[in-house]
Short mmCIF file of C-alpha atoms in Angstrom, two decimals:
data_model
loop_
_atom_site.label_atom_id
_atom_site.label_comp_id
_atom_site.label_asym_id
_atom_site.label_seq_id
_atom_site.Cartn_x
_atom_site.Cartn_y
_atom_site.Cartn_z
CA MET A 1 129.97 73.90 25.25
CA SER A 2 131.50 72.52 28.39
CA ASN A 3 135.12 71.72 29.36
CA ILE A 4 135.15 68.12 30.47
CA VAL A 5 137.98 66.13 32.01
CA VAL A 6 137.65 62.35 31.81
CA PHE A 7 139.77 60.25 34.16
CA GLY A 8 140.12 56.70 32.71
CA ALA A 9 139.38 57.93 29.22
CA GLY A 10 141.34 54.93 27.83
CA GLY A 11 138.90 52.41 29.12
CA THR A 12 135.67 50.95 27.83
CA ALA A 13 133.38 53.52 29.47
CA GLY A 14 135.79 56.50 29.47
CA SER A 15 136.59 56.20 25.72
CA ARG A 16 132.95 56.20 24.81
CA ILE A 17 132.09 59.06 27.11
CA SER A 18 134.99 61.10 25.63
CA ALA A 19 133.86 60.39 22.08
CA GLU A 20 130.17 61.19 22.84
CA ALA A 21 131.14 64.46 24.42
CA VAL A 22 133.57 65.58 21.60
CA ASN A 23 130.95 64.58 18.94
CA ARG A 24 128.56 67.04 20.68
CA GLY A 25 131.01 69.85 20.47
CA HIS A 26 132.40 69.80 24.04
CA ARG A 27 136.09 70.27 24.85
CA VAL A 28 137.37 67.01 26.27
CA THR A 29 140.63 66.33 28.16
CA ALA A 30 141.52 62.62 28.66
CA ALA A 31 143.40 62.35 31.97
CA VAL A 32 145.14 59.00 31.87
CA ARG A 33 148.16 57.28 33.46
CA ARG A 34 149.55 56.17 30.02
CA PRO A 35 148.83 58.71 27.31
CA GLU A 36 150.64 56.63 24.72
CA ALA A 37 147.82 54.00 24.96
CA THR A 38 145.02 56.27 23.80
CA SER A 39 145.72 56.62 20.13
CA TYR A 40 142.18 55.35 19.25
CA LEU A 41 140.48 58.36 20.86
CA PRO A 42 139.07 61.04 18.53
CA PRO A 43 141.71 63.52 17.42
CA ALA A 44 139.85 66.40 19.10
CA VAL A 45 140.29 64.83 22.58
CA LYS A 46 143.41 66.44 24.38
CA VAL A 47 145.32 63.69 26.10
CA VAL A 48 147.30 64.44 29.27
CA THR A 49 148.83 62.53 32.17
CA GLY A 50 146.47 62.53 35.09
CA ASP A 51 145.49 60.50 38.17
CA ALA A 52 142.04 60.73 39.82
CA THR A 53 143.59 59.40 43.21
CA SER A 54 145.96 62.34 43.35
CA GLU A 55 144.61 65.64 44.81
CA ARG A 56 147.46 67.47 43.16
CA SER A 57 146.67 66.04 39.71
CA VAL A 58 142.87 66.97 40.24
CA ARG A 59 143.75 70.54 41.26
CA GLU A 60 145.94 71.03 38.17
CA LEU A 61 143.15 69.95 35.83
CA ALA A 62 140.35 71.66 37.60
CA PRO A 63 140.62 75.29 36.52
CA ASP A 64 138.20 76.28 33.78
CA THR A 65 136.70 72.77 33.92
CA ASP A 66 132.91 72.26 34.19
CA ALA A 67 132.84 68.56 34.83
CA MET A 68 135.24 65.82 35.90
CA VAL A 69 134.17 62.34 34.99
CA VAL A 70 135.62 59.44 36.95
CA ALA A 71 135.57 56.35 34.69
CA ILE A 72 138.54 54.47 36.11
CA GLY A 73 138.75 50.72 36.63
CA GLY A 74 140.99 47.75 36.84
CA GLY A 75 142.44 48.43 40.29
CA GLU A 76 142.08 46.97 43.78
CA ARG A 77 139.06 47.64 46.10
CA GLY A 78 140.37 51.00 47.46
CA LEU A 79 140.84 52.59 44.04
CA TRP A 80 137.35 54.13 43.77
CA LEU A 81 137.13 55.40 47.21
CA ASP A 82 140.65 56.89 46.92
CA ALA A 83 139.48 58.69 43.80
CA ALA A 84 136.36 59.91 45.47
CA ARG A 85 138.27 61.18 48.46
CA SER A 86 140.82 62.93 46.11
CA LEU A 87 138.31 64.65 44.00
CA VAL A 88 136.20 65.87 47.00
CA GLY A 89 139.31 66.98 48.90
CA ALA A 90 140.70 68.90 45.96
CA LEU A 91 137.52 70.44 44.81
CA ARG A 92 135.89 71.34 48.13
CA GLY A 93 135.82 75.08 48.63
CA MET A 94 137.30 75.81 45.21
CA PRO A 95 135.58 78.75 43.45
CA ALA A 96 133.59 77.62 40.45
CA ALA A 97 134.62 73.96 41.20
CA PRO A 98 133.75 71.49 38.47
CA ARG A 99 131.00 68.93 39.12
CA ILE A 100 132.04 65.27 39.68
CA ILE A 101 130.39 62.58 37.62
CA HIS A 102 131.36 59.19 39.05
CA VAL A 103 130.76 56.13 36.82
CA GLY A 104 129.91 53.50 39.44
CA GLY A 105 128.97 49.86 39.63
CA GLY A 106 125.62 48.39 38.82
CA SER A 107 126.05 45.89 41.71
CA THR A 108 125.43 48.68 44.19
CA LEU A 109 121.77 48.90 42.96
CA LEU A 110 119.00 47.29 44.97
CA THR A 111 117.13 44.07 44.24
CA PRO A 112 113.34 43.97 44.65
CA ARG A 113 114.04 42.77 48.29
CA GLY A 114 115.95 46.00 49.07
CA THR A 115 119.37 44.26 49.23
CA ARG A 116 122.33 45.20 47.09
CA TYR A 117 123.20 42.90 44.15
CA LEU A 118 126.76 42.59 45.43
CA ASP A 119 125.35 41.09 48.63
CA GLU A 120 123.51 38.32 47.02
CA PRO A 121 124.91 34.86 47.90
CA ASP A 122 125.53 34.00 44.22
CA PHE A 123 127.38 37.14 43.36
CA PRO A 124 130.65 36.13 41.57
CA ASP A 125 133.61 36.28 43.96
CA GLU A 126 135.96 37.51 41.18
CA TYR A 127 133.97 40.73 40.99
CA ARG A 128 133.32 41.27 44.68
CA ASP A 129 136.30 43.49 45.50
CA ALA A 130 135.62 45.82 42.69
CA ALA A 131 131.87 45.84 43.55
CA GLN A 132 132.54 46.66 47.20
CA GLY A 133 135.03 49.32 46.15
CA GLN A 134 132.40 51.02 44.17
CA ALA A 135 130.02 50.73 47.05
CA ASP A 136 132.56 52.39 49.34
CA ALA A 137 132.82 55.34 46.89
CA LEU A 138 129.04 55.76 46.74
CA ASP A 139 128.83 55.69 50.54
CA PHE A 140 131.56 58.30 50.72
CA TYR A 141 129.78 60.67 48.35
CA ARG A 142 126.52 60.31 50.29
CA SER A 143 128.02 60.86 53.69
CA SER A 144 131.17 63.12 53.20
CA ALA A 145 130.99 65.06 49.93
CA ASP A 146 129.58 68.26 51.40
CA GLY A 147 130.94 71.27 49.62
CA VAL A 148 131.03 69.80 46.16
CA THR A 149 128.49 68.84 43.50
CA TRP A 150 128.48 65.16 42.50
CA THR A 151 126.52 62.54 40.58
CA TYR A 152 127.04 58.84 40.81
CA VAL A 153 125.97 56.84 37.71
CA SER A 154 125.19 53.08 37.85
CA PRO A 155 124.70 50.98 34.76
CA PRO A 156 122.56 47.82 34.84
CA PRO A 157 123.91 45.23 37.30
CA LEU A 158 124.11 42.50 34.67
CA GLU A 159 123.39 43.17 31.05
CA PHE A 160 125.79 45.97 30.30
CA HIS A 161 128.06 45.49 27.28
CA PRO A 162 129.53 47.46 24.38
CA GLY A 163 127.04 47.75 21.52
CA GLU A 164 124.87 50.10 19.64
CA ARG A 165 124.30 53.79 20.31
CA THR A 166 120.52 54.36 20.04
CA GLY A 167 120.38 57.66 21.90
CA HIS A 168 117.48 56.28 23.97
CA TYR A 169 117.29 55.26 27.62
CA ARG A 170 115.23 55.64 30.77
CA THR A 171 116.45 56.55 34.20
CA GLY A 172 115.83 55.57 37.73
CA GLY A 173 117.17 55.86 41.21
CA ASP A 174 118.52 53.09 43.45
CA GLN A 175 116.76 50.09 41.63
CA PRO A 176 117.50 48.99 38.08
CA VAL A 177 115.24 50.27 35.28
CA THR A 178 113.63 47.18 33.71
CA ASP A 179 111.70 46.54 30.52
CA HIS A 180 108.40 44.68 30.11
CA GLU A 181 110.30 41.33 30.44
CA GLY A 182 111.98 42.44 33.71
CA ARG A 183 115.36 42.84 32.07
CA SER A 184 117.68 45.85 32.74
CA VAL A 185 119.87 46.30 29.68
CA LEU A 186 122.07 49.09 28.30
CA SER A 187 125.10 49.49 26.07
CA TYR A 188 128.22 51.38 26.98
CA GLU A 189 127.41 53.80 24.17
CA ASP A 190 124.06 54.75 25.55
CA LEU A 191 125.49 55.05 29.05
CA ALA A 192 127.80 57.65 27.56
CA VAL A 193 124.75 59.43 26.08
CA ALA A 194 123.10 59.44 29.46
CA ILE A 195 126.22 60.89 31.18
CA VAL A 196 126.72 63.64 28.60
CA ASP A 197 123.04 64.47 28.73
CA GLU A 198 123.42 64.80 32.57
CA ILE A 199 126.40 67.16 32.07
CA GLU A 200 124.44 69.30 29.71
CA ASN A 201 121.23 69.28 31.64
CA PRO A 202 121.81 68.45 35.36
CA ARG A 203 118.93 66.49 36.85
CA HIS A 204 120.61 64.30 39.44
CA GLU A 205 122.90 66.55 41.55
CA ASN A 206 124.23 65.02 44.79
CA GLU A 207 122.51 61.74 44.09
CA ARG A 208 122.89 58.42 42.22
CA PHE A 209 120.91 57.49 39.10
CA THR A 210 120.80 54.48 36.79
CA ALA A 211 119.85 54.11 33.18
CA ALA A 212 118.60 51.28 30.98
CA TYR A 213 116.22 50.80 28.01
#
């Protein structure tokens, strides 16, 4: 059993990760800015006020924690980089520091041509700031996260929606995992399965992975 802190547990991804972890017997602390808005989380989830962009908040929640999941969203471009810097800054050098699991964007994955999906000319403008913000966070982990253990998790770049928990998925690296039709598809529920599997059995330390059916 692990002690897991989920920043952004009130969101679409964070709530499913929290539920998946609790259902497997892990201790989960939901660190959110508005605890009153998380009444739909399982009763076993402990809800506290927390902020992934605050080193002080991270340090307060870190003791006796095995993994810190960053599943935040809805902010401006700098939000995800601020969170990455905060967690790395707070945890670097800490004895028995928790591992960072950052739920990132699928648009940072590479097309068959080797370019990022977010750099494609038809990438929607309304998602560009968030996509670039997640890319900034990934670049930071890869270049500046020495002294901590991190994993960056990317869902499919397009077909990623709430749906069914099947418990099945396949993993890849910097390019989307595709089926026989060339589609990369995953539910939020099965992304949560993949993340909790990674916490239980680490296979992608200090690297990014993606998952799809």
